[in-house]
Short mmCIF file of C-alpha atoms in Angstrom, two decimals:
data_model
loop_
_atom_site.label_atom_id
_atom_site.label_comp_id
_atom_site.label_asym_id
_atom_site.label_seq_id
_atom_site.Cartn_x
_atom_site.Cartn_y
_atom_site.Cartn_z
CA MET A 145 98.91 -24.24 -32.00
CA GLY A 146 102.22 -22.71 -31.34
CA GLY A 147 103.00 -20.12 -28.52
CA PRO A 148 103.83 -16.19 -29.82
CA GLY A 149 105.69 -16.37 -33.29
CA VAL A 150 106.04 -19.69 -33.52
CA PRO A 151 105.56 -20.59 -37.48
CA GLU A 152 103.13 -22.61 -38.65
CA LEU A 153 102.49 -25.00 -41.60
CA GLU A 154 99.20 -25.45 -43.61
CA ILE A 155 99.12 -29.66 -44.81
CA LEU A 156 97.69 -30.18 -48.34
CA ALA A 157 97.77 -33.46 -48.51
CA PRO A 158 96.66 -35.37 -52.22
CA THR A 159 93.32 -36.91 -50.93
CA GLY A 160 91.66 -33.06 -50.26
CA GLY A 161 92.29 -33.09 -46.76
CA ARG A 162 94.47 -29.70 -45.67
CA LYS A 163 95.39 -28.76 -41.06
CA THR A 164 97.32 -26.82 -39.75
CA VAL A 165 100.10 -27.42 -36.92
CA PRO A 166 102.76 -25.40 -35.27
CA LEU A 167 106.62 -25.77 -36.93
CA GLU A 168 108.13 -27.61 -33.79
CA PRO A 169 110.15 -29.46 -32.47
CA LEU A 170 112.99 -28.06 -34.67
CA PRO A 171 114.74 -29.77 -36.49
CA TYR A 172 111.05 -30.53 -38.66
CA ARG A 173 111.32 -34.03 -39.95
CA MET A 174 109.96 -35.16 -43.20
CA GLY A 175 109.31 -38.36 -45.02
CA ARG A 176 107.13 -41.12 -45.56
CA GLN A 177 108.62 -43.05 -42.04
CA GLU A 178 106.95 -42.99 -39.06
CA ASP A 179 109.61 -41.35 -37.02
CA ASN A 180 109.30 -38.28 -39.12
CA HIS A 181 107.19 -35.56 -37.40
CA LEU A 182 105.07 -35.18 -40.88
CA VAL A 183 104.78 -38.54 -42.57
CA LEU A 184 103.86 -38.16 -46.02
CA ARG A 185 101.43 -41.07 -47.00
CA ASP A 186 102.99 -41.40 -50.52
CA ASN A 187 104.91 -43.94 -51.73
CA ARG A 188 107.06 -41.57 -53.90
CA ALA A 189 107.99 -39.85 -50.96
CA SER A 190 111.87 -40.76 -49.55
CA ARG A 191 111.45 -42.09 -45.86
CA HIS A 192 113.52 -39.31 -44.90
CA HIS A 193 112.92 -36.76 -47.29
CA ALA A 194 112.94 -33.38 -46.10
CA ARG A 195 113.94 -31.36 -42.96
CA ILE A 196 113.01 -27.99 -41.69
CA VAL A 197 115.94 -25.57 -39.62
CA CYS A 198 116.27 -22.87 -37.80
CA GLU A 199 119.41 -21.00 -37.57
CA ALA A 200 119.97 -17.10 -36.92
CA GLY A 201 115.99 -16.72 -36.91
CA GLN A 202 115.72 -17.89 -40.24
CA TYR A 203 113.59 -20.74 -40.85
CA TRP A 204 115.25 -22.96 -43.55
CA VAL A 205 114.00 -26.45 -45.67
CA GLU A 206 116.79 -28.79 -47.06
CA ASP A 207 116.40 -32.05 -48.76
CA LEU A 208 118.28 -34.92 -47.08
CA ASN A 209 119.26 -36.51 -50.70
CA SER A 210 115.62 -37.52 -51.31
CA ARG A 211 114.36 -39.68 -54.42
CA ASN A 212 112.41 -36.83 -56.26
CA GLY A 213 114.15 -34.02 -54.27
CA ILE A 214 111.43 -30.44 -53.35
CA THR A 215 110.48 -27.50 -54.72
CA VAL A 216 109.52 -24.16 -53.05
CA ASN A 217 107.27 -21.86 -54.95
CA GLY A 218 107.83 -24.32 -58.16
CA GLU A 219 111.34 -23.96 -58.09
CA LYS A 220 113.14 -26.57 -57.23
CA VAL A 221 115.71 -26.67 -54.39
CA ALA A 222 118.19 -28.40 -52.38
CA ARG A 223 117.91 -25.63 -49.65
CA ALA A 224 115.57 -22.30 -49.54
CA ALA A 225 114.82 -19.64 -47.01
CA LEU A 226 111.29 -19.56 -45.92
CA VAL A 227 108.87 -16.42 -45.98
CA ASP A 228 105.45 -16.14 -45.12
CA GLY A 229 103.27 -18.00 -48.16
CA ALA A 230 106.02 -19.74 -49.34
CA VAL A 231 104.91 -23.09 -50.59
CA VAL A 232 106.70 -26.58 -50.39
CA GLY A 233 106.35 -29.57 -52.62
CA PHE A 234 107.93 -33.07 -53.03
CA GLY A 235 109.14 -33.38 -55.92
CA VAL A 236 105.62 -34.65 -58.21
CA GLU A 237 103.02 -34.37 -58.82
CA ASP A 238 98.93 -34.14 -56.94
CA SER A 239 101.02 -35.72 -53.59
CA TYR A 240 101.47 -33.18 -50.33
CA THR A 241 102.27 -29.28 -50.50
CA LEU A 242 103.28 -26.97 -47.26
CA VAL A 243 102.51 -23.50 -46.98
CA PHE A 244 104.79 -21.67 -44.50
CA ARG A 245 102.73 -19.61 -42.03
CA ALA A 246 105.28 -16.93 -40.25
CA ARG A 247 103.32 -15.40 -37.42
CA SER A 248 104.51 -12.45 -35.71
CA GLY A 249 102.00 -11.87 -32.58
CA ALA A 250 101.09 -8.72 -34.55
CA GLU A 251 98.07 -10.18 -36.73
CA GLY A 252 96.31 -6.95 -35.87
CA ALA A 253 98.32 -4.50 -36.64
CA GLY A 254 97.91 -2.30 -39.86
CA ALA A 255 94.45 -2.69 -40.13
CA GLY A 256 92.32 -0.88 -42.92
CA PRO A 257 91.37 -0.88 -46.44
CA THR A 258 94.69 -0.86 -47.40
CA ALA A 259 95.99 -3.31 -45.14
CA GLY A 260 93.53 -5.65 -45.56
CA LEU A 261 94.41 -5.56 -49.73
CA ARG A 262 97.80 -5.91 -49.12
CA ARG A 263 96.37 -9.19 -46.75
CA LEU A 264 94.60 -10.39 -50.16
CA ARG A 265 97.47 -10.34 -52.36
CA SER A 266 99.86 -12.16 -50.20
CA ILE A 267 97.22 -15.09 -49.44
CA LEU A 268 96.34 -15.17 -53.32
CA GLU A 269 99.67 -15.29 -54.46
CA VAL A 270 100.02 -18.71 -52.35
CA ALA A 271 97.00 -20.01 -54.30
CA ARG A 272 98.15 -18.77 -57.43
CA THR A 273 101.45 -20.62 -56.62
CA LEU A 274 99.50 -23.86 -55.76
CA THR A 275 97.66 -23.75 -59.43
CA GLY A 276 100.88 -25.17 -60.47
CA SER A 277 101.18 -28.03 -58.09
CA LEU A 278 97.91 -29.37 -57.49
CA SER A 279 94.23 -29.87 -58.34
CA THR A 280 91.70 -27.42 -58.80
CA ASP A 281 89.90 -28.21 -56.04
CA HIS A 282 92.61 -27.99 -54.03
CA VAL A 283 92.95 -24.59 -55.75
CA LEU A 284 89.52 -23.78 -55.23
CA ALA A 285 89.78 -24.35 -51.28
CA SER A 286 93.24 -22.01 -51.35
CA LEU A 287 91.26 -19.18 -53.31
CA LEU A 288 88.23 -19.17 -50.84
CA GLU A 289 90.09 -19.59 -47.36
CA ALA A 290 91.96 -16.41 -48.37
CA ALA A 291 88.52 -14.62 -49.61
CA ILE A 292 87.32 -15.96 -45.82
CA SER A 293 90.63 -14.45 -44.30
CA VAL A 294 90.59 -10.91 -45.83
CA THR A 295 86.64 -10.47 -45.71
CA GLY A 296 86.14 -11.40 -41.96
CA CYS A 297 83.24 -13.44 -43.05
CA ASP A 298 81.76 -16.37 -41.46
CA ARG A 299 81.44 -18.72 -44.77
CA GLY A 300 81.96 -18.82 -48.46
CA PHE A 301 81.13 -21.24 -51.25
CA VAL A 302 82.50 -21.21 -54.58
CA LEU A 303 79.73 -22.55 -57.83
CA LEU A 304 80.80 -23.48 -61.35
CA ARG A 305 78.68 -22.97 -64.42
CA GLU A 306 77.59 -26.16 -65.60
CA GLY A 307 75.15 -26.20 -68.36
CA ARG A 308 72.88 -23.36 -67.60
CA GLY A 309 72.97 -23.34 -64.26
CA LEU A 310 75.47 -23.46 -61.02
CA VAL A 311 76.44 -26.30 -59.44
CA LEU A 312 78.67 -26.26 -55.53
CA ARG A 313 81.56 -26.56 -56.16
CA ILE A 314 83.12 -26.58 -52.65
CA GLY A 315 82.24 -24.41 -49.13
CA ARG A 316 84.74 -24.01 -45.99
CA ASP A 317 83.10 -22.19 -42.93
CA SER A 318 85.54 -19.53 -41.32
CA ALA A 319 87.27 -22.60 -39.32
CA GLY A 320 87.36 -24.76 -42.40
CA MET A 321 84.62 -27.29 -41.90
CA VAL A 322 83.66 -28.70 -45.23
CA LEU A 323 79.94 -27.00 -45.72
CA GLY A 324 77.61 -28.52 -48.77
CA GLU A 325 74.85 -27.35 -50.81
CA GLY A 326 72.42 -27.51 -47.93
CA ASP A 327 74.18 -25.27 -46.02
CA LEU A 328 73.76 -22.46 -48.78
CA THR A 329 71.28 -19.45 -48.06
CA ALA A 330 70.48 -18.78 -50.96
CA PRO A 331 69.91 -21.79 -53.22
CA PRO A 332 72.02 -22.42 -56.38
CA GLU A 333 69.15 -21.64 -58.79
CA VAL A 334 68.34 -17.98 -57.04
CA LEU A 335 72.00 -17.12 -57.17
CA CYS A 336 71.33 -17.99 -60.99
CA ALA A 337 69.02 -16.18 -61.52
CA ALA A 338 69.89 -13.28 -59.44
CA LEU A 339 73.79 -13.13 -61.88
CA GLU A 340 71.94 -13.50 -65.44
CA SER A 341 70.00 -10.13 -64.39
CA ARG A 342 72.57 -7.98 -62.76
CA ARG A 343 74.56 -5.63 -64.75
CA ASP A 344 76.98 -5.34 -62.02
CA LEU A 345 80.22 -7.65 -62.50
CA LEU A 346 81.78 -7.05 -59.77
CA SER A 347 79.80 -7.82 -56.58
CA MET A 348 75.54 -8.68 -56.16
CA THR A 349 73.96 -8.89 -52.30
CA VAL A 350 70.67 -11.66 -52.98
CA GLU A 351 67.64 -9.49 -51.31
CA GLY A 352 65.94 -11.94 -48.66
CA TYR A 353 68.05 -13.41 -48.24
CA GLY A 354 70.87 -12.23 -45.18
CA HIS A 355 74.00 -10.75 -45.92
CA VAL A 356 75.09 -12.72 -49.07
CA VAL A 357 77.77 -10.83 -51.23
CA CYS A 358 78.51 -12.75 -54.50
CA VAL A 359 81.61 -12.39 -57.09
CA PRO A 360 81.07 -13.61 -60.63
CA LEU A 361 84.04 -15.43 -61.97
CA LEU A 362 84.86 -13.75 -65.14
CA ARG A 363 87.54 -14.07 -67.99
CA VAL A 364 90.12 -12.32 -67.58
CA ALA A 365 92.64 -10.47 -69.91
CA MET A 366 95.97 -9.62 -69.73
CA ALA A 367 96.96 -5.73 -70.99
CA GLY A 368 100.74 -5.99 -70.33
CA GLY A 369 102.43 -6.11 -67.06
CA GLU A 370 100.40 -7.23 -64.84
CA GLU A 371 97.88 -5.14 -65.40
CA THR A 372 94.48 -7.02 -65.65
CA ALA A 373 91.06 -6.28 -67.75
CA LEU A 374 87.92 -8.32 -67.15
CA LEU A 375 85.81 -9.66 -70.35
CA GLY A 376 82.40 -10.75 -70.74
CA SER A 377 78.82 -9.88 -68.89
CA ALA A 378 77.57 -11.75 -66.36
CA ARG A 379 76.07 -14.05 -68.10
CA GLU A 380 79.06 -14.79 -69.66
CA ALA A 381 81.19 -15.89 -65.53
CA ALA A 382 82.46 -19.12 -64.93
CA GLY A 383 80.81 -19.17 -61.52
CA LEU A 384 80.01 -17.40 -58.14
CA LEU A 385 82.70 -16.61 -55.36
CA CYS A 386 79.58 -16.82 -52.80
CA LEU A 387 80.38 -14.81 -48.83
CA GLU A 388 77.93 -14.93 -46.93
CA SER A 389 77.78 -12.77 -42.58
CA GLY A 390 75.72 -14.36 -40.01
CA PRO A 391 73.03 -11.56 -38.09
CA GLY A 392 75.22 -9.25 -35.89
CA ARG A 393 78.28 -9.36 -38.19
CA ALA A 394 78.93 -6.18 -40.29
CA GLU A 395 77.01 -5.80 -43.74
CA LEU A 396 79.20 -8.05 -46.39
CA ALA A 397 77.94 -5.12 -49.04
CA GLY A 398 79.43 -2.54 -47.34
CA LEU A 399 83.05 -4.18 -48.54
CA GLY A 400 85.17 -1.67 -50.07
CA GLY A 401 85.01 -1.32 -53.69
CA GLU A 402 88.86 -1.55 -54.17
CA LEU A 403 88.76 -4.60 -52.58
CA LEU A 404 86.33 -6.64 -53.65
CA GLN A 405 87.24 -5.70 -57.24
CA SER A 406 90.59 -6.74 -56.22
CA LEU A 407 89.19 -9.78 -55.15
CA ALA A 408 87.28 -10.65 -58.26
CA VAL A 409 90.18 -10.09 -61.07
CA GLU A 410 92.44 -12.28 -59.01
CA ALA A 411 90.05 -15.36 -57.95
CA SER A 412 89.38 -15.21 -61.73
CA MET A 413 92.68 -15.42 -63.09
CA ILE A 414 93.06 -18.52 -60.13
CA LEU A 415 90.76 -20.23 -61.71
CA GLU A 416 91.12 -20.32 -65.20
CA ASN A 417 95.13 -21.16 -64.64
CA ALA A 418 93.80 -23.93 -62.61
CA ARG A 419 91.79 -24.53 -65.53
CA LEU A 420 94.70 -24.40 -68.44
CA ILE A 421 96.98 -26.60 -66.28
CA VAL A 422 94.32 -29.07 -66.19
CA GLN A 423 93.58 -29.25 -69.42
CA GLU A 424 97.39 -29.46 -70.16
CA ARG A 425 97.89 -32.38 -67.71
CA LEU A 426 95.19 -34.15 -69.85
CA LYS A 427 96.85 -33.34 -73.15
CA ASP A 428 99.96 -34.40 -71.99
CA ARG A 429 98.66 -37.17 -70.65
CA MET A 430 96.57 -38.53 -73.96
CA GLU A 431 100.17 -37.50 -75.71
CA ARG A 432 102.03 -40.01 -73.94
CA GLU A 433 99.04 -42.91 -74.31
CA LEU A 434 99.04 -41.58 -77.86
CA ASP A 435 103.18 -42.34 -78.25
CA LEU A 436 102.77 -46.09 -76.20
CA ALA A 437 100.04 -46.64 -78.65
CA ARG A 438 101.81 -46.30 -81.38
CA THR A 439 104.93 -47.72 -80.22
CA ILE A 440 103.10 -51.07 -79.50
CA GLN A 441 101.30 -50.97 -83.35
CA ARG A 442 104.84 -50.67 -84.18
CA ASP A 443 106.07 -53.84 -82.31
CA LEU A 444 103.50 -55.54 -83.96
CA LEU A 445 104.45 -55.39 -86.97
CA PRO A 446 107.03 -57.68 -88.53
CA ASP A 447 110.36 -56.59 -87.24
CA GLN A 448 112.31 -59.06 -89.59
CA PHE A 449 111.89 -60.08 -93.30
CA PRO A 450 112.86 -62.99 -95.38
CA LEU A 451 115.38 -61.48 -97.30
CA THR A 452 117.42 -64.66 -99.14
CA GLY A 453 115.86 -68.12 -100.30
CA TRP A 454 113.22 -68.85 -102.74
CA PHE A 455 110.38 -66.47 -100.90
CA ARG A 456 111.68 -62.72 -99.74
CA ALA A 457 109.74 -59.50 -98.63
CA CYS A 458 109.79 -56.23 -97.13
CA GLY A 459 107.78 -54.12 -95.88
CA VAL A 460 107.42 -50.22 -94.49
CA SER A 461 104.41 -48.24 -93.38
CA VAL A 462 104.29 -43.96 -91.66
CA SER A 463 101.41 -42.58 -90.20
CA SER A 464 99.88 -39.71 -90.65
CA ALA A 465 98.77 -39.49 -87.16
CA GLN A 466 99.82 -40.43 -84.27
CA VAL A 467 98.86 -44.01 -84.94
CA GLY A 468 97.39 -45.41 -87.94
CA GLY A 469 95.00 -48.02 -89.65
CA ASP A 470 96.76 -49.91 -92.19
CA TYR A 471 98.83 -52.88 -90.67
CA PHE A 472 100.68 -55.58 -93.20
CA ASP A 473 101.63 -59.01 -92.29
CA LEU A 474 103.59 -62.16 -93.39
CA MET A 475 103.17 -65.80 -92.27
CA GLU A 476 105.06 -69.01 -93.24
CA LEU A 477 101.86 -71.70 -94.71
CA GLY A 478 104.14 -74.98 -93.31
CA GLU A 479 107.32 -76.21 -96.02
CA GLY A 480 107.57 -74.41 -98.97
CA ARG A 481 104.00 -71.52 -99.13
CA TRP A 482 103.77 -68.00 -97.27
CA ALA A 483 101.05 -65.56 -96.89
CA ALA A 484 101.11 -62.03 -97.11
CA VAL A 485 98.61 -59.61 -96.36
CA LEU A 486 98.10 -55.71 -96.28
CA ALA A 487 95.14 -53.70 -95.14
CA ASP A 488 93.62 -50.82 -94.74
CA VAL A 489 90.67 -49.66 -92.07
CA SER A 490 88.13 -47.49 -92.61
CA GLY A 491 88.41 -43.60 -90.67
CA LYS A 492 91.19 -42.72 -89.12
CA GLY A 493 92.78 -42.63 -85.33
CA VAL A 494 92.76 -44.99 -82.17
CA SER A 495 89.62 -46.94 -82.90
CA SER A 496 90.97 -47.46 -86.74
CA ALA A 497 94.54 -48.41 -85.18
CA LEU A 498 92.53 -50.60 -81.96
CA LEU A 499 90.84 -52.50 -85.04
CA ALA A 500 93.73 -52.95 -87.36
CA ALA A 501 95.27 -54.75 -84.13
CA PHE A 502 92.32 -57.18 -84.13
CA LEU A 503 92.31 -57.86 -87.89
CA GLN A 504 96.21 -58.38 -87.63
CA GLY A 505 95.33 -61.37 -85.15
CA VAL A 506 92.22 -62.92 -87.05
CA PHE A 507 94.75 -62.95 -89.83
CA LEU A 508 96.77 -64.91 -88.19
CA ALA A 509 94.25 -66.84 -86.61
CA ALA A 510 92.83 -67.87 -89.13
CA THR A 511 95.26 -68.33 -91.86
CA GLY A 512 95.90 -71.80 -91.74
CA GLU A 513 98.43 -74.39 -94.16
CA SER A 514 94.96 -75.62 -95.58
CA THR A 515 93.29 -72.90 -95.65
CA SER A 516 92.11 -70.85 -98.98
CA ALA A 517 92.63 -67.47 -99.16
CA ALA A 518 88.46 -66.76 -99.52
CA ALA A 519 87.67 -68.91 -97.01
CA VAL A 520 89.95 -66.08 -94.19
CA LEU A 521 87.91 -63.23 -96.14
CA GLU A 522 85.02 -65.15 -94.78
CA ARG A 523 85.97 -64.90 -91.19
CA VAL A 524 87.50 -62.24 -91.07
CA ASN A 525 83.78 -60.23 -92.47
CA ARG A 526 82.11 -62.04 -89.99
CA PHE A 527 84.57 -61.31 -86.69
CA LEU A 528 84.17 -57.38 -87.96
CA LEU A 529 80.00 -57.63 -88.34
CA ARG A 530 79.63 -59.06 -84.79
CA ARG A 531 81.61 -56.45 -83.46
CA THR A 532 80.77 -53.22 -85.39
CA ASN A 533 77.42 -53.89 -86.27
CA GLY A 534 78.37 -52.69 -90.41
CA GLU A 535 80.38 -49.35 -88.78
CA LYS A 536 83.27 -50.08 -89.56
CA TYR A 537 85.39 -51.54 -92.51
CA ALA A 538 88.54 -52.77 -93.77
CA THR A 539 89.70 -53.54 -97.28
CA LEU A 540 92.05 -55.57 -97.83
CA VAL A 541 95.00 -58.01 -99.75
CA LEU A 542 95.08 -61.09 -99.16
CA VAL A 543 98.11 -63.40 -101.50
CA THR A 544 99.57 -66.68 -101.09
CA LEU A 545 102.87 -68.27 -103.27
CA ASP A 546 104.78 -71.16 -103.26
CA ARG A 547 107.88 -72.53 -104.01
CA GLU A 548 106.99 -73.52 -107.88
CA GLY A 549 105.83 -70.24 -108.42
CA LYS A 550 101.93 -70.23 -108.15
CA LEU A 551 100.71 -67.05 -107.01
CA VAL A 552 97.29 -66.94 -105.71
CA TRP A 553 94.76 -64.09 -103.95
CA VAL A 554 92.00 -62.38 -103.18
CA ASN A 555 91.32 -58.46 -102.75
CA ALA A 556 88.59 -56.94 -101.13
CA GLY A 557 87.77 -53.43 -102.85
CA HIS A 558 91.55 -52.67 -102.56
CA CYS A 559 94.35 -51.26 -104.13
CA ARG A 560 95.34 -53.64 -106.68
CA PRO A 561 98.80 -54.90 -106.90
CA LEU A 562 101.44 -54.65 -109.06
CA LEU A 563 103.61 -57.38 -110.74
CA TRP A 564 106.81 -56.85 -112.01
CA ARG A 565 108.09 -58.98 -114.05
CA ARG A 566 111.73 -60.05 -115.10
CA THR A 567 111.27 -58.67 -118.98
CA GLY A 568 110.68 -54.75 -117.50
CA GLU A 569 106.43 -55.17 -117.81
CA VAL A 570 104.37 -54.08 -114.90
CA PHE A 571 100.69 -55.09 -115.01
CA GLU A 572 97.93 -54.29 -111.98
CA LEU A 573 96.67 -57.83 -110.74
CA ARG A 574 93.15 -58.05 -112.01
CA ALA A 575 90.57 -57.61 -108.59
CA ALA A 576 86.88 -57.82 -107.87
CA GLY A 577 85.02 -58.17 -104.06
CA LEU A 578 83.44 -56.03 -101.14
CA PRO A 579 85.85 -54.71 -98.29
CA VAL A 580 85.32 -57.00 -95.90
CA GLY A 581 82.89 -55.67 -92.63
CA MET A 582 80.20 -54.35 -94.99
CA LEU A 583 77.67 -56.94 -95.59
CA GLU A 584 76.97 -60.86 -94.99
CA GLU A 585 76.60 -62.86 -97.65
CA ALA A 586 80.04 -61.24 -99.40
CA THR A 587 81.87 -63.32 -100.96
CA TRP A 588 85.24 -63.40 -102.80
CA GLU A 589 86.81 -64.27 -105.81
CA THR A 590 90.06 -66.19 -105.79
CA TYR A 591 92.53 -65.34 -108.67
CA ARG A 592 96.05 -67.26 -109.51
CA GLN A 593 99.26 -66.19 -111.81
CA GLN A 594 101.58 -68.22 -112.44
CA VAL A 595 105.15 -66.28 -111.59
CA GLU A 596 109.02 -66.68 -112.43
CA PRO A 597 111.97 -66.74 -110.25
CA GLY A 598 113.12 -62.39 -110.21
CA ASP A 599 109.06 -61.37 -110.30
CA VAL A 600 108.58 -58.66 -108.35
CA MET A 601 104.74 -57.45 -106.53
CA VAL A 602 103.95 -54.74 -104.43
CA LEU A 603 101.49 -54.47 -102.55
CA TYR A 604 100.58 -50.90 -101.17
CA SER A 605 97.54 -48.77 -98.96
CA ASP A 606 95.82 -45.62 -101.08
CA GLY A 607 97.94 -43.55 -98.48
CA CYS A 608 100.62 -44.46 -101.58
CA SER A 609 99.33 -43.50 -104.48
CA GLU A 610 97.00 -40.88 -103.57
CA ALA A 611 99.55 -38.96 -101.92
CA ARG A 612 98.86 -35.22 -103.12
CA ASN A 613 102.06 -32.63 -103.08
CA GLY A 614 101.49 -28.65 -102.32
CA ALA A 615 99.33 -28.02 -106.00
CA GLY A 616 96.97 -30.62 -104.80
CA GLU A 617 98.57 -33.68 -107.49
CA MET A 618 97.74 -37.43 -106.67
CA PHE A 619 100.98 -39.18 -106.49
CA GLY A 620 98.87 -41.88 -108.87
CA VAL A 621 99.28 -45.60 -109.74
CA GLY A 622 101.62 -44.51 -112.68
CA ARG A 623 104.27 -43.11 -110.00
CA VAL A 624 103.57 -46.31 -108.04
CA GLY A 625 104.54 -48.79 -110.69
CA GLU A 626 107.02 -46.12 -111.76
CA ALA A 627 109.03 -46.17 -109.03
CA LEU A 628 108.61 -50.51 -109.13
CA ARG A 629 110.22 -50.57 -112.32
CA ARG A 630 113.57 -48.02 -110.90
CA PHE A 631 114.07 -50.84 -108.57
CA ALA A 632 112.24 -53.42 -109.06
CA ALA A 633 116.36 -55.47 -109.79
CA GLN A 634 117.37 -54.42 -106.88
CA GLY A 635 114.93 -56.51 -104.96
CA ALA A 636 112.06 -56.21 -102.34
CA GLN A 637 113.85 -53.87 -99.06
CA ALA A 638 114.98 -51.55 -102.71
CA VAL A 639 111.65 -51.48 -103.92
CA ALA A 640 109.52 -50.69 -100.26
CA GLU A 641 112.55 -48.00 -99.39
CA GLY A 642 112.56 -46.62 -103.23
CA LEU A 643 108.78 -46.13 -103.13
CA ARG A 644 107.99 -44.70 -99.96
CA ARG A 645 111.05 -42.00 -100.90
CA ALA A 646 109.58 -41.10 -103.45
CA VAL A 647 106.12 -40.72 -102.66
CA GLU A 648 108.02 -38.11 -99.76
CA GLU A 649 109.54 -36.53 -102.29
CA PHE A 650 106.44 -35.88 -104.42
CA ALA A 651 104.84 -34.62 -101.27
CA GLY A 652 107.67 -32.06 -100.32
CA GLY A 653 106.44 -31.92 -96.71
CA GLU A 654 102.90 -31.99 -96.86
CA ALA A 655 101.00 -32.81 -93.90
CA GLN A 656 98.99 -36.34 -96.07
CA GLY A 657 95.54 -37.40 -94.36
CA ASP A 658 95.75 -41.29 -94.61
CA ASP A 659 98.87 -43.49 -94.02
CA LEU A 660 101.73 -44.97 -96.29
CA THR A 661 101.72 -48.92 -96.26
CA VAL A 662 103.88 -51.11 -99.29
CA LEU A 663 104.47 -54.70 -98.55
CA VAL A 664 107.32 -56.39 -101.85
CA VAL A 665 107.23 -60.34 -102.46
CA GLU A 666 109.62 -61.32 -104.48
CA TYR A 667 109.83 -64.86 -106.20
CA HIS A 668 113.60 -66.51 -106.47
CA GLY A 669 112.36 -70.51 -107.03
#
C-alpha cells in the first residue's frame, strides 16, 4: 500500500477478482498495452485507454481518445474530478471497474454510531452505483465488503433463496479472502429454519453458534423520495446477509438498531436492483436475437418475383409476432414449369419459425423437374415425423403450373386457394388431405385444372381469412374473394398488396393472433 494520504484504486476485474493498489506513480496510465500501470485484459479496451492525474491536490481521470470512452458513476465523461467512492468504468458492460478511495490518514476520527451510519451509507452508495455496470456477483461482493467494513465483523456471507432452502452465493473474510459453505459457522439449513421461525424482520442471533447475526434481504417499496419500507415477512425473504464474529470480539447482536435497519434496507434495495438489471439485460439480449431471427426469416423469403412473361407471381407475409410460422416460396422446374408453395406450421414463436425454415429447405430439396406434387408431400411428411414425433405439423398447399396452362395441386389441410377467371368468376380449388407431420400413412390426392391466359390464383394462410376486427368479426373467405375480384385485372402484385391492405384496414389496428401470408400466381400463356 502507499504511504499516508496516497489514494488507492479498488480494481474489480470482469472475471470476479478484486484487489486494491496505491494510486502511484502519477500520471497513472490504464489500457490494454503492457506499458500501462494498470493493464486491462480486455480486447474491447484501447491500448492507451485513460489516465489519472493530480492537479493542485485534486485527482482527475481523463479519457485518452479511447474507442469506447470512460464513465464516472455511470456518466460518460472525457475528464472528471474524482471524489472518494467514485466508480470509473471503461465504456462497455462486464469489463473492468475501478473505485477511487481517498485516504486522509484520519480513518479513526469521528467514531460512534452516527459516523458508522455515515460510513455505511457512503460505502453502499458505491455498491448501488455498481449495480448498473456489473454482474450480481460483483454487486454482492461489494455489498458484503461494505457490511464487514462498517460492522467490524470477522467475516460475512450472502445466502439466497433457492426453492425452499438457502444457498451460499458469496463469502468473504475481513481480509477479502473467498470463503465457502464449509466456512459457515451455522449450516444453511439451520439458518433457513431460524429465518422462517423468526418474527423479527431486522436481525436474528443463531443460538448455539457463537456470535452470528443475520439480516434478512427483503423486498423494498419506495414510498416517495428516499423513504423506503420493508415488505413481506421473514419467510418471504429473498435471502440472508450473515455476519460472524469470532471469540474475543464484540457481540454482533449489540449493533445499533439504526445501523442494522439501514443495512437491511440498503442491502435489499441493492440486491433487487441487481436482479432487475440482470433481467433487463436478458430481455434486451433476447429481443436482439429475435430481431436477428426475424431478419434471417425475412431474407429466406423470395426477394424477387417473376412479374413478366407467361408465369407471374408476388407474395407478402406479415408476422403477428417477431418471428412467424408461415412461409412461401417459388421454384422454376426447368423450362416451361413452375412450382409454388405456401405453408403454415402449427403453433407460434421461435420453434414454429425454425420448423418453417426447415420445411422451406425440404421443399427446395424434394421438388424436382420430374417429382410429383404428392411425392413431395410424402417426403415432407416423413421428414416432420422423424424430427417431431407428431408433436408438430404443418398445413400447406403445393401447386405446379406449366406453359400450356396445366395447373396441378395438392392440399394438406390448408385454406383452399381461390381462382379468378377473366370472366369475373371466382371459385375455390377443392382440397382433401391431412396436414403433413401427423400420420405416417397419410396420402394426398392430386387435382388438375386447365387455366386460361389472364387467370389469377391466390394462396393464403388462415391469418388472412381469420383476421378479426374490434367487434370480433372475421375477415372471411368471402372478403378474400372480393379483394381478388377488385384487383385481379391489375395483376399479381396488385392482388397481393391489395389483399394485405384490405385485411389491415378491416382489422383496424387490432392485434392479430396469427401470421398473414399471401402468394398470388398469374398465368399469361
